[in-house]
Coordinates of C-alpha atoms and ligand atoms in Angstrom, one line a residue:
X1 CA -24.2 -5.6 -25.5
X2 CA -23.2 -3.9 -22.3
X3 CA -20.1 -6.2 -22.1
X4 CA -19.0 -5.6 -25.6
X5 CA -19.4 -1.8 -25.4
X6 CA -17.0 -1.8 -22.4
X7 CA -14.6 -4.3 -24.0
X8 CA -12.3 -2.0 -25.9
X9 CA -11.7 0.8 -23.4
X10 CA -11.2 -1.9 -20.7
X11 CA -8.5 -3.6 -22.8
X12 CA -6.8 -0.3 -23.3
X13 CA -6.8 0.4 -19.6
X14 CA -5.3 -3.1 -18.9
X15 CA -2.7 -2.5 -21.6
X16 CA -1.8 0.9 -20.2
X17 CA -1.6 -0.5 -16.6
X18 CA 0.6 -3.4 -17.8
X19 CA 3.0 -0.9 -19.6
X20 CA 3.1 1.3 -16.5
X21 CA 3.8 -1.7 -14.2
X22 CA 6.6 -2.9 -16.6
X23 CA 8.2 0.6 -16.6
X24 CA 8.0 0.8 -12.8
X25 CA 9.6 -2.6 -12.4
X26 CA 12.4 -1.6 -14.8
X27 CA 13.0 1.6 -12.9
X28 CA 13.0 -0.3 -9.6
X29 CA 15.3 -2.9 -10.9
X30 CA 17.7 -0.3 -12.2
X31 CA 17.6 1.6 -8.9
X32 CA 18.2 -1.5 -6.9
X33 CA 21.2 -2.5 -9.1
X34 CA 22.9 0.8 -9.3
X35 CA 22.2 2.6 -6.1
X36 CA 21.6 -0.1 -3.5
X37 CA 23.9 -2.7 -4.7
X38 CA 25.5 -3.2 -1.4
X39 CA 22.2 -3.2 0.5
X40 CA 20.5 -5.6 -1.8
X41 CA 23.2 -8.2 -1.7
X42 CA 23.3 -9.4 1.9
X43 CA 26.0 -11.6 3.2
X44 CA 24.8 -15.2 3.6
X45 CA 26.0 -15.3 7.2
X46 CA 23.6 -12.7 8.4
X47 CA 20.6 -14.9 9.1
X48 CA 22.7 -17.2 11.3
X49 CA 24.2 -14.3 13.2
X50 CA 20.8 -12.9 13.9
X51 CA 19.5 -16.1 15.3
X52 CA 22.5 -16.3 17.6
X53 CA 22.1 -12.8 19.0
X54 CA 18.4 -12.7 19.2
X55 CA 18.4 -9.0 18.5
X56 CA 15.4 -6.9 19.2
X57 CA 15.4 -4.4 16.4
X58 CA 13.0 -2.0 18.0
X59 CA 15.3 1.0 18.0
X60 CA 17.6 0.1 15.2
X61 CA 17.9 -0.7 11.6
X62 CA 17.4 -4.5 11.8
X63 CA 20.6 -5.7 10.1
X64 CA 19.5 -9.1 11.0
X65 CA 16.5 -9.1 8.8
X66 CA 17.5 -9.2 5.1
X67 CA 13.9 -8.7 3.9
X68 CA 13.4 -5.5 5.7
X69 CA 16.6 -3.8 4.6
X70 CA 17.0 -5.0 1.1
X71 CA 14.4 -3.0 -0.8
X72 CA 14.5 0.5 0.7
X73 CA 17.4 2.8 1.3
X74 CA 18.1 3.5 4.9
X75 CA 16.3 6.7 5.5
X76 CA 18.9 8.3 7.7
X77 CA 21.6 8.1 5.1
X78 CA 19.3 9.8 2.6
X79 CA 18.6 12.6 5.0
X80 CA 22.3 13.1 5.8
X81 CA 23.0 16.5 4.4
X82 CA 26.8 16.2 4.7
X83 CA 26.7 13.2 2.4
X84 CA 28.2 15.0 -0.6
X85 CA 30.6 17.4 1.2
X86 CA 32.3 15.2 3.7
X87 CA 35.1 13.2 2.3
X88 CA 34.8 10.6 5.0
X89 CA 31.6 9.5 3.5
X90 CA 33.3 8.6 0.3
X91 CA 34.4 5.6 2.2
X92 CA 31.0 4.9 3.5
X93 CA 29.3 1.8 2.2
X94 CA 25.8 1.0 3.2
X95 CA 26.4 -2.5 4.6
X96 CA 25.0 -4.2 7.6
X97 CA 26.1 -6.8 10.0
X98 CA 29.6 -8.4 10.1
X99 CA 30.4 -6.7 6.7
X100 CA 29.8 -3.3 8.2
X101 CA 32.3 -4.0 11.0
X102 CA 34.8 -5.2 8.5
X103 CA 34.2 -2.1 6.4
X104 CA 34.8 0.1 9.4
X105 CA 38.1 -1.6 10.2
X106 CA 39.1 -1.3 6.5
X107 CA 38.5 2.4 6.6
X108 CA 41.7 4.5 6.3
X109 CA 41.1 6.0 9.8
X110 CA 41.6 2.5 11.2
X111 CA 44.7 1.9 9.1
X112 CA 46.7 5.1 9.6
X113 CA 50.4 4.8 9.0
X114 CA 52.3 3.8 12.1
X115 CA 55.9 4.7 12.7
X116 CA 58.2 1.9 11.7
X117 CA 58.8 -0.3 14.7
X118 CA 62.4 -0.3 16.0
X119 CA 63.8 -3.2 18.0
X120 CA 63.0 -1.5 21.4
X121 CA 59.4 -0.8 20.4
X122 CA 58.6 -4.5 21.1
X123 CA 57.8 -5.3 24.7
X124 CA 59.4 -8.8 24.6
X125 CA 61.8 -10.4 22.3
X126 CA 62.9 -13.9 21.7
X127 CA 66.5 -14.7 22.3
X128 CA 68.5 -15.9 19.4
X129 CA 69.4 -19.5 20.0
X130 CA 73.1 -18.5 20.0
X131 CA 72.4 -16.3 23.1
X132 CA 70.8 -19.2 24.9
X133 CA 73.8 -21.4 24.4
X134 CA 76.3 -18.6 24.9
X135 CA 76.2 -18.8 28.7
X136 CA 77.6 -15.8 30.5
X137 CA 77.1 -13.3 27.7
X138 CA 75.7 -10.0 28.8
X139 CA 72.5 -10.5 26.9
X140 CA 71.7 -13.4 29.2
X141 CA 70.8 -10.9 31.9
X142 CA 68.4 -8.9 29.8
X143 CA 65.2 -8.9 31.7
X144 CA 62.9 -8.6 28.8
X145 CA 64.4 -11.5 26.8
X146 CA 62.7 -14.9 26.8
X147 CA 64.6 -18.0 26.1
X148 CA 63.2 -21.4 25.1
X149 CA 64.6 -23.1 28.2
X150 CA 62.3 -21.1 30.5
X151 CA 59.3 -22.9 29.0
X152 CA 60.5 -26.4 29.6
X153 CA 59.2 -27.4 33.0
X154 CA 61.5 -29.8 34.7
X155 CA 58.8 -31.6 36.6
X156 CA 55.8 -32.4 34.4
X157 CA 52.7 -31.1 36.2
X158 CA 49.6 -33.1 35.8
X159 CA 47.5 -32.1 32.8
X160 CA 49.9 -29.5 31.5
X161 CA 51.3 -29.9 28.1
X162 CA 55.0 -30.5 27.7
X163 CA 56.2 -27.3 26.2
X164 CA 57.8 -28.0 22.8
X165 CA 58.0 -24.4 21.7
X166 CA 60.9 -23.2 19.7
X167 CA 61.8 -19.8 18.4
X168 CA 59.6 -20.6 15.4
X169 CA 56.4 -18.6 16.2
X170 CA 54.1 -21.2 14.6
X171 CA 54.9 -23.5 17.6
X172 CA 53.7 -20.9 20.1
X173 CA 50.3 -21.0 21.7
X174 CA 48.1 -17.9 21.1
X175 CA 48.7 -16.4 24.5
X176 CA 52.4 -16.3 23.8
X177 CA 52.0 -14.8 20.4
X178 CA 49.8 -12.1 22.0
X179 CA 52.6 -11.3 24.5
X180 CA 55.2 -11.3 21.7
X181 CA 53.0 -8.9 19.6
X182 CA 52.8 -6.1 22.2
X183 CA 54.4 -2.9 21.1
X184 CA 55.1 0.6 22.3
X185 CA 52.0 1.8 20.5
X186 CA 49.3 -0.8 21.0
X187 CA 48.5 -4.0 22.9
X188 CA 47.6 -5.9 19.8
X189 CA 47.3 -5.5 16.1
X190 CA 43.7 -5.8 15.2
X191 CA 44.5 -7.5 11.9
X192 CA 46.8 -10.1 13.4
X193 CA 45.1 -13.5 13.3
X194 CA 46.4 -14.1 16.8
X195 CA 43.6 -12.1 18.2
X196 CA 40.8 -14.4 16.9
X197 CA 42.9 -17.4 17.9
X198 CA 43.5 -16.0 21.4
X199 CA 39.8 -15.3 22.0
X200 CA 38.9 -18.8 20.8
X201 CA 41.6 -20.2 23.0
X202 CA 40.3 -18.4 26.1
X203 CA 36.7 -19.6 25.3
X204 CA 37.5 -23.2 24.8
X205 CA 40.7 -24.4 26.5
X206 CA 40.4 -26.9 29.3
X207 CA 40.7 -25.2 32.7
X208 CA 43.3 -26.8 34.9
X209 CA 43.7 -24.3 37.7
X210 CA 41.6 -21.6 39.5
X211 CA 43.0 -19.5 42.3
X212 CA 42.0 -16.2 43.7
X213 CA 43.9 -13.1 42.5
X214 CA 45.3 -11.1 45.3
X215 CA 44.9 -7.3 45.3
X216 CA 41.9 -5.4 44.2
X217 CA 38.7 -5.2 46.1
X218 CA 36.3 -7.7 44.4
X219 CA 36.6 -11.4 43.8
X220 CA 38.7 -12.3 40.7
X221 CA 40.2 -15.7 39.8
X222 CA 43.2 -16.6 37.8
X223 CA 42.5 -19.5 35.6
X224 CA 45.2 -21.7 34.1
X225 CA 45.2 -23.7 30.8
X226 CA 47.2 -26.8 29.7
X227 CA 49.8 -24.9 27.8
X228 CA 50.6 -22.4 30.5
X229 CA 48.2 -19.7 29.4
X230 CA 46.3 -17.8 32.0
X231 CA 43.2 -15.6 32.2
X232 CA 41.6 -13.2 34.7
X233 CA 38.1 -14.3 35.5
X234 CA 35.3 -12.0 36.7
X235 CA 32.0 -13.7 37.5
X236 CA 28.4 -12.7 36.6
X237 CA 26.8 -11.1 39.7
X238 CA 23.6 -9.7 38.4
X239 CA 21.4 -9.9 35.3
X240 CA 22.5 -7.9 32.3
X241 CA 19.5 -5.6 32.5
X242 CA 19.8 -4.8 36.2
X243 CA 20.6 -1.0 36.4
X244 CA 23.0 0.0 39.2
X245 CA 21.0 1.3 42.2
X246 CA 21.0 5.1 42.0
X247 CA 21.8 5.3 45.7
X248 CA 25.0 3.3 45.3
X249 CA 28.3 5.3 45.0
X250 CA 30.6 4.4 42.1
X251 CA 33.0 2.8 44.6
X252 CA 30.3 0.4 45.9
X253 CA 29.0 -0.7 42.6
X254 CA 29.3 -4.4 41.6
X255 CA 31.7 -5.3 38.8
X256 CA 30.1 -6.8 35.8
X257 CA 31.5 -9.5 33.6
X258 CA 29.6 -8.2 30.6
X259 CA 31.2 -4.8 31.1
X260 CA 34.6 -6.3 30.9
X261 CA 33.7 -8.0 27.6
X262 CA 31.9 -5.0 26.1
X263 CA 34.7 -2.7 27.1
X264 CA 37.2 -4.7 25.1
X265 CA 34.9 -4.5 22.0
X266 CA 34.3 -0.8 22.5
X267 CA 38.0 0.0 22.9
X268 CA 38.7 -2.0 19.7
X269 CA 35.9 -0.2 17.8
X270 CA 37.2 3.1 18.9
X271 CA 40.5 2.1 17.3
X272 CA 42.5 2.2 20.6
X273 CA 43.6 -1.4 21.1
X274 CA 44.5 -0.8 24.7
X275 CA 42.4 -3.4 26.5
X276 CA 43.6 -7.1 26.7
X277 CA 41.2 -9.4 24.8
X278 CA 38.2 -10.5 26.9
X279 CA 35.7 -13.3 26.1
X280 CA 32.6 -14.6 27.8
X281 CA 32.4 -18.2 28.8
X282 CA 29.9 -20.5 30.6
X283 CA 31.9 -22.4 33.2
X284 CA 31.0 -25.2 35.5
X285 CA 31.7 -24.0 39.0
X286 CA 31.9 -27.6 40.3
X287 CA 34.3 -29.2 37.8
X288 CA 36.2 -26.0 36.7
X289 CA 36.7 -24.3 40.1
X290 CA 35.7 -26.4 43.1
X291 CA 37.2 -29.7 42.1
X292 CA 40.5 -28.3 40.7
X293 CA 41.3 -25.4 42.9
X294 CA 44.4 -25.6 45.2
X295 CA 43.3 -22.3 46.9
X296 CA 41.9 -23.3 50.3
X297 CA 40.7 -19.8 51.0
X298 CA 38.5 -20.2 47.9
X299 CA 37.4 -23.8 48.3
X300 CA 36.3 -23.1 51.9
X301 CA 33.6 -20.8 50.7
X302 CA 31.7 -23.2 48.5
X303 CA 28.1 -24.3 49.5
X304 CA 24.9 -25.5 48.1
X305 CA 22.1 -23.0 48.1
X306 CA 18.6 -23.8 49.3
X307 CA 17.4 -24.6 45.7
X308 CA 20.4 -26.8 45.1
X309 CA 22.7 -24.5 43.1
X310 CA 26.4 -24.7 43.7
X311 CA 27.6 -21.3 45.1
X312 CA 30.8 -19.7 46.4
X313 CA 31.9 -16.3 47.5
X314 CA 35.7 -16.3 48.0
X315 CA 37.6 -14.0 50.2
X316 CA 38.0 -10.3 49.3
X317 CA 37.1 -6.8 50.6
X318 CA 33.8 -6.2 48.8
X319 CA 30.9 -8.7 48.3
X320 CA 32.7 -11.8 49.5
X321 CA 30.1 -13.2 51.9
X322 CA 27.2 -15.6 52.0
X323 CA 24.9 -12.7 51.3
X324 CA 26.6 -12.1 47.9
X325 CA 27.0 -15.6 46.6
X326 CA 28.1 -16.5 43.1
X327 CA 25.9 -19.3 42.1
X328 CA 25.8 -21.8 39.2
X329 CA 22.5 -23.0 37.8
X330 CA 23.0 -25.5 39.3
X331 CA 26.7 -25.6 38.1
X332 CA 26.9 -23.2 35.1
X333 CA 28.0 -19.6 35.7
X334 CA 28.7 -16.9 33.1
X335 CA 32.1 -15.3 33.5
X336 CA 34.5 -13.0 31.6
X337 CA 38.0 -14.2 30.9
X338 CA 40.6 -11.6 30.1
X339 CA 43.9 -12.6 28.5
X340 CA 46.7 -12.1 31.1
X341 CA 49.4 -9.6 30.4
X342 CA 53.0 -10.9 30.5
X343 CA 54.2 -11.6 34.0
X344 CA 55.4 -8.5 35.9
X345 CA 58.9 -10.0 36.2
X346 CA 59.2 -10.1 32.4
X347 CA 57.4 -6.9 31.7
X348 CA 57.0 -4.6 34.7
X349 CA 54.3 -2.1 34.6
X350 CA 54.0 1.3 36.2
X351 CA 50.7 2.4 37.8
X352 CA 49.8 6.1 37.5
X353 CA 47.2 7.8 39.6
X354 CA 44.8 9.6 37.3
X355 CA 44.8 13.4 37.7
X356 CA 41.0 13.2 37.5
X357 CA 40.7 10.5 40.1
X358 CA 37.6 10.7 42.2
X359 CA 37.7 11.3 46.0
X360 CA 36.3 7.8 46.8
X361 CA 34.5 9.4 49.7
X362 CA 30.8 10.0 50.4
X363 CA 31.5 13.7 51.3
X364 CA 34.7 15.0 49.8
X365 CA 35.3 16.4 46.4
X366 CA 38.5 16.0 44.4
X367 CA 40.5 19.0 43.4
X368 CA 39.4 18.8 39.7
X369 CA 35.8 19.1 40.8
X370 CA 36.5 22.4 42.6
X371 CA 39.0 24.1 40.3
X372 CA 37.7 25.2 36.9
X373 CA 41.2 25.8 35.6
X374 CA 42.5 22.5 36.9
X375 CA 43.8 21.4 33.5
X376 CA 46.2 24.3 33.3
X377 CA 48.1 22.8 36.2
X378 CA 47.9 19.3 34.8
X379 CA 49.2 20.5 31.4
X380 CA 52.3 21.9 33.1
X381 CA 53.0 18.8 35.1
X382 CA 55.1 15.9 33.8
X383 CA 54.3 13.6 32.1
X384 CA 51.3 15.6 30.9
X385 CA 53.4 18.5 29.7
X386 CA 54.7 16.7 26.6
X387 CA 54.1 14.0 24.2
X388 CA 50.7 12.3 23.9
X389 CA 50.0 11.6 27.6
X390 CA 47.3 14.3 28.0
X391 CA 45.4 13.3 24.8
X392 CA 45.8 9.6 25.8
X393 CA 44.1 10.4 29.0
X394 CA 41.3 12.2 27.1
X395 CA 40.9 9.1 24.9
X396 CA 40.5 7.1 28.1
X397 CA 37.9 9.6 29.4
X398 CA 35.9 9.3 26.2
X399 CA 36.0 5.5 26.5
X400 CA 34.9 5.8 30.1
X401 CA 32.1 8.3 29.4
X402 CA 30.7 6.1 26.6
X403 CA 30.4 3.2 29.0
X404 CA 29.6 5.2 32.1
X405 CA 32.7 4.0 34.1
X406 CA 33.4 6.3 37.0
X407 CA 36.1 4.1 38.5
X408 CA 39.2 5.0 36.6
X409 CA 41.4 5.8 39.6
X410 CA 44.7 4.5 38.0
X411 CA 46.0 3.5 34.7
X412 CA 49.1 1.5 33.8
X413 CA 51.9 1.6 31.3
X414 CA 54.7 -0.8 30.5
X415 CA 57.8 0.5 32.2
X416 CA 60.0 -0.5 29.3
X417 CA 58.5 2.2 27.1
X418 CA 58.9 5.1 29.5
X419 CA 56.5 8.0 28.9
X420 CA 56.3 7.4 25.1
X421 CA 53.7 4.7 25.0
X422 CA 50.0 3.9 25.1
X423 CA 47.9 3.6 28.3
X424 CA 46.5 0.3 29.4
X425 CA 42.8 0.5 30.0
X426 CA 42.6 -2.3 32.6
X427 CA 39.7 -2.9 35.0
X428 CA 36.5 -2.0 33.2
X429 CA 34.1 -4.0 35.3
X430 CA 32.2 -0.9 36.6
X431 CA 31.2 0.3 33.1
X432 CA 27.7 -0.2 31.6
X433 CA 26.0 0.0 34.9
X434 CA 23.3 2.6 33.9
X435 CA 21.8 3.2 30.5
X436 CA 19.2 5.7 31.6
X437 CA 21.7 8.3 32.9
X438 CA 24.8 9.8 31.4
X439 CA 27.5 11.0 33.8
X440 CA 28.9 14.3 32.6
X441 CA 31.8 14.4 35.1
X442 CA 33.5 11.5 33.4
X443 CA 34.2 13.9 30.5
X444 CA 35.9 16.5 32.8
X445 CA 39.3 15.9 31.2
X446 CA 37.9 16.8 27.7
X447 CA 35.8 19.6 29.0
X448 CA 38.5 21.2 31.1
X449 CA 41.4 20.7 28.7
X450 CA 39.5 21.1 25.4
X451 CA 42.0 18.9 23.6
X452 CA 41.5 15.8 21.6
X453 CA 43.5 13.7 19.1
X454 CA 42.5 14.3 15.6
X455 CA 42.4 10.6 14.7
X456 CA 40.1 9.9 17.7
X457 CA 37.8 12.7 16.8
X458 CA 37.6 11.6 13.1
X459 CA 36.8 8.0 14.2
X460 CA 34.2 9.3 16.7
X461 CA 32.5 11.2 13.8
X462 CA 32.6 8.2 11.6
X463 CA 30.9 6.2 14.3
X464 CA 28.1 8.7 14.5
X465 CA 27.2 8.1 10.9
X466 CA 24.5 5.8 9.7
X467 CA 26.2 2.7 8.3
X468 CA 29.0 2.9 10.9
X469 CA 26.8 3.8 13.9
X470 CA 28.5 2.9 17.2
X471 CA 25.5 0.9 18.5
X472 CA 25.4 -1.1 15.3
X473 CA 29.1 -1.8 15.4
X474 CA 29.0 -2.8 19.0
X475 CA 26.0 -5.1 18.5
X476 CA 27.7 -6.8 15.6
X477 CA 31.0 -7.1 17.4
X478 CA 29.5 -8.4 20.6
X479 CA 27.6 -11.0 18.6
X480 CA 31.0 -12.7 18.0
X481 CA 31.3 -13.4 21.7
X482 CA 30.3 -17.0 22.8
X483 CA 28.0 -15.6 25.5
X484 CA 25.9 -13.8 22.9
X485 CA 24.3 -17.2 22.3
X486 CA 22.9 -17.0 25.9
X487 CA 21.7 -13.4 25.6
X488 CA 22.9 -10.2 24.0
X489 CA 25.9 -8.9 26.0
X490 CA 24.5 -5.4 26.1
X491 CA 20.8 -4.6 26.1
X492 CA 19.4 -2.4 23.4
X493 CA 19.0 0.4 26.0
X494 CA 22.8 0.3 26.6
X495 CA 23.5 0.3 22.9
X496 CA 21.4 3.3 22.3
X497 CA 23.0 5.0 25.3
X498 CA 26.3 4.7 23.4
X499 CA 25.0 6.7 20.4
X500 CA 23.5 9.3 22.7
X501 CA 26.7 9.7 24.6
X502 CA 28.8 9.8 21.5
X503 CA 26.7 12.8 20.3
X504 CA 27.4 14.5 23.6
X505 CA 31.2 14.0 23.1
X506 CA 31.0 15.4 19.6
X507 CA 29.0 18.4 20.9
X508 CA 31.5 19.1 23.6
X509 CA 34.4 19.1 21.1
X510 CA 32.3 21.5 18.9
X511 CA 31.8 23.8 21.9
X512 CA 35.5 23.7 22.6
X513 CA 36.3 24.6 19.0
X514 CA 33.9 27.5 19.2
X515 CA 35.9 28.9 22.2
X516 CA 39.5 27.8 21.6
X517 CA 42.0 27.5 18.8
X518 CA 44.2 24.6 19.8
X519 CA 41.6 21.9 20.4
X520 CA 43.0 19.4 17.9
X521 CA 46.1 17.4 18.6
X522 CA 47.3 16.7 15.0
X523 CA 48.4 13.1 14.8
X524 CA 47.3 12.3 11.2
X525 CA 50.1 13.9 9.3
X526 CA 50.3 12.6 5.8
X527 CA 46.6 11.9 5.8
X528 CA 45.5 15.5 5.9
X529 CA 44.9 15.8 2.2
X530 CA 42.4 13.0 2.2
X531 CA 40.3 14.9 4.9
X532 CA 40.9 18.4 3.7
X533 CA 37.3 19.3 3.8
X534 CA 36.7 17.7 7.1
X535 CA 35.8 20.6 9.4
X536 CA 37.8 20.8 12.6
Ligands
LIG601 N1 44.5 -8.8 32.0 C1 45.3 -8.6 33.0 N2 46.5 -9.2 33.1 C2 47.3 -9.0 34.1 N3 47.0 -8.2 35.1 C3 45.8 -7.6 35.2 C4 44.9 -7.8 34.1 N4 43.8 -7.0 34.4 C5 44.0 -6.5 35.6 N5 45.2 -6.8 36.0 C6 45.9 -6.4 37.3 O1 45.1 -6.8 38.4 C7 44.8 -5.7 39.2 C8 43.4 -5.8 39.7 O2 42.5 -6.0 38.7 P1 41.2 -5.0 38.6 O3 41.7 -3.6 38.7 O4 40.4 -5.4 37.5 O5 40.5 -5.4 40.0 P2 39.7 -4.5 41.0 O6 39.2 -5.4 42.1 O7 38.7 -3.8 40.3 O8 40.8 -3.5 41.6 P3 40.5 -2.2 42.3 O9 39.6 -2.5 43.4 O10 41.9 -1.8 42.8 O11 39.9 -1.3 41.3 C9 44.9 -4.5 38.2 O12 45.3 -3.3 38.9 C10 46.0 -4.9 37.3 O13 47.3 -4.6 37.7
LIG602 MN1 38.3 -1.8 40.0

């Protein structure tokens, strides 16, 4: 009786619940399809990339975990009040992982129109074959010209390939294609497949030679490959998580191999393309240095440590002693390998002292640290008084601030291009030393000059948005490096420091704009319409 008297109402309740559940499912399915299409469909490669990087998602949207991102919208993008007013966001797609990096690089701000390249905008050029045979012609003496005959070694050195390159670029090894692709405006074209081939080449080619590089203060080696490519090696000296001792001056800090690697990725993500490609590699110090080196100053410094690891220290000014050994485990050592720039004889470079160079002294201050209107003087001094040199320097200060590099005493340019060219951002080994502290003085050029390229500013803003967040882009980009399989190239603490520092840069530009009129250097003509509503 009791059962029967409750039967009908219970059935109605069940029916009602079923209808409600069906409606909810339909609404959910509709929402998922229409609004979250890009989030729901995750690229198949994600799970593999996450296992390689071993990402700890404590502080970030875990792009590596499809389950956790696929059914709810990222909260920060929903909160973003500028979503409907900022045209930049019309290009924003909520994607994660490798696709997000690709989406960033496909954004119009990373594909701004470039002036058409003229013949003298290329650093090197191949000689026409008629020039090679036409001995005595004036063009023969052109320093920047390469001719096929240079590549044919008369005496075949052991292990080296016989060069069979012709003027057909498909016969060229990646390092040569990289050299031939350098222009007045950038070191490499991000979309050129040469870049991927070059990094793969550096990471995998057999090492035939290893000698110390002269010049500079810390140990560096030049490694040679079978088809005459070379790379600049910086070794791992300390664990990735070791923070620079607070009592060490910037000029005493160790150089870090992972800083060289991360700086290349950061520079590329900022859209500069001014750092030679760098990859990480595990090398065998016995077979790939000790047994092949012809450098006696280097080979003399090898020894076996008390626990049986093979170590060496080389000869240089800083940290080349038994107390600072570079040790394999027992043979394997992590290193960074940077693609070498063309030989100085083919493409001479000019070294410029940075106006914001530090004093490199325990006690002295540089002029820019004492004079609040220092930039007024710089602005009137060639080459900073015209062209893009000042804003180029400010781009470099932003890059250095983001990675905490206080060691930018000089920068270089290719002599061929005079003053109208990009700045090479070489030597980044002292970046990424501290994540817990930001060094405001690195931003002095921006703070004192209150000037920035519009394209740089717009890209920085883009990188502060969810979906394109700088830390996420860096994590994804660094996961492509071979050493990411050993451990993430930058710890999460360093990655979040990047976002924090980026916010500081944007805040500084805002403060400048509140006080000055001519903060923006307009370099995005023709694209202004698209960003009309972008506040600057
Ligand atoms: N990828 C490269 N290809 C060719 N030359 C390079 C490359 N990177 C650096 N160099 C050259 O080697 C020199 C020394 O390198 P780097 O600056 O990294 O060493 P360093 O020991 O930090 O020097 P310093 O102590 O003077 O700062 C640079 O000034 C530059 O001219
Ligand atoms: Mn240095």
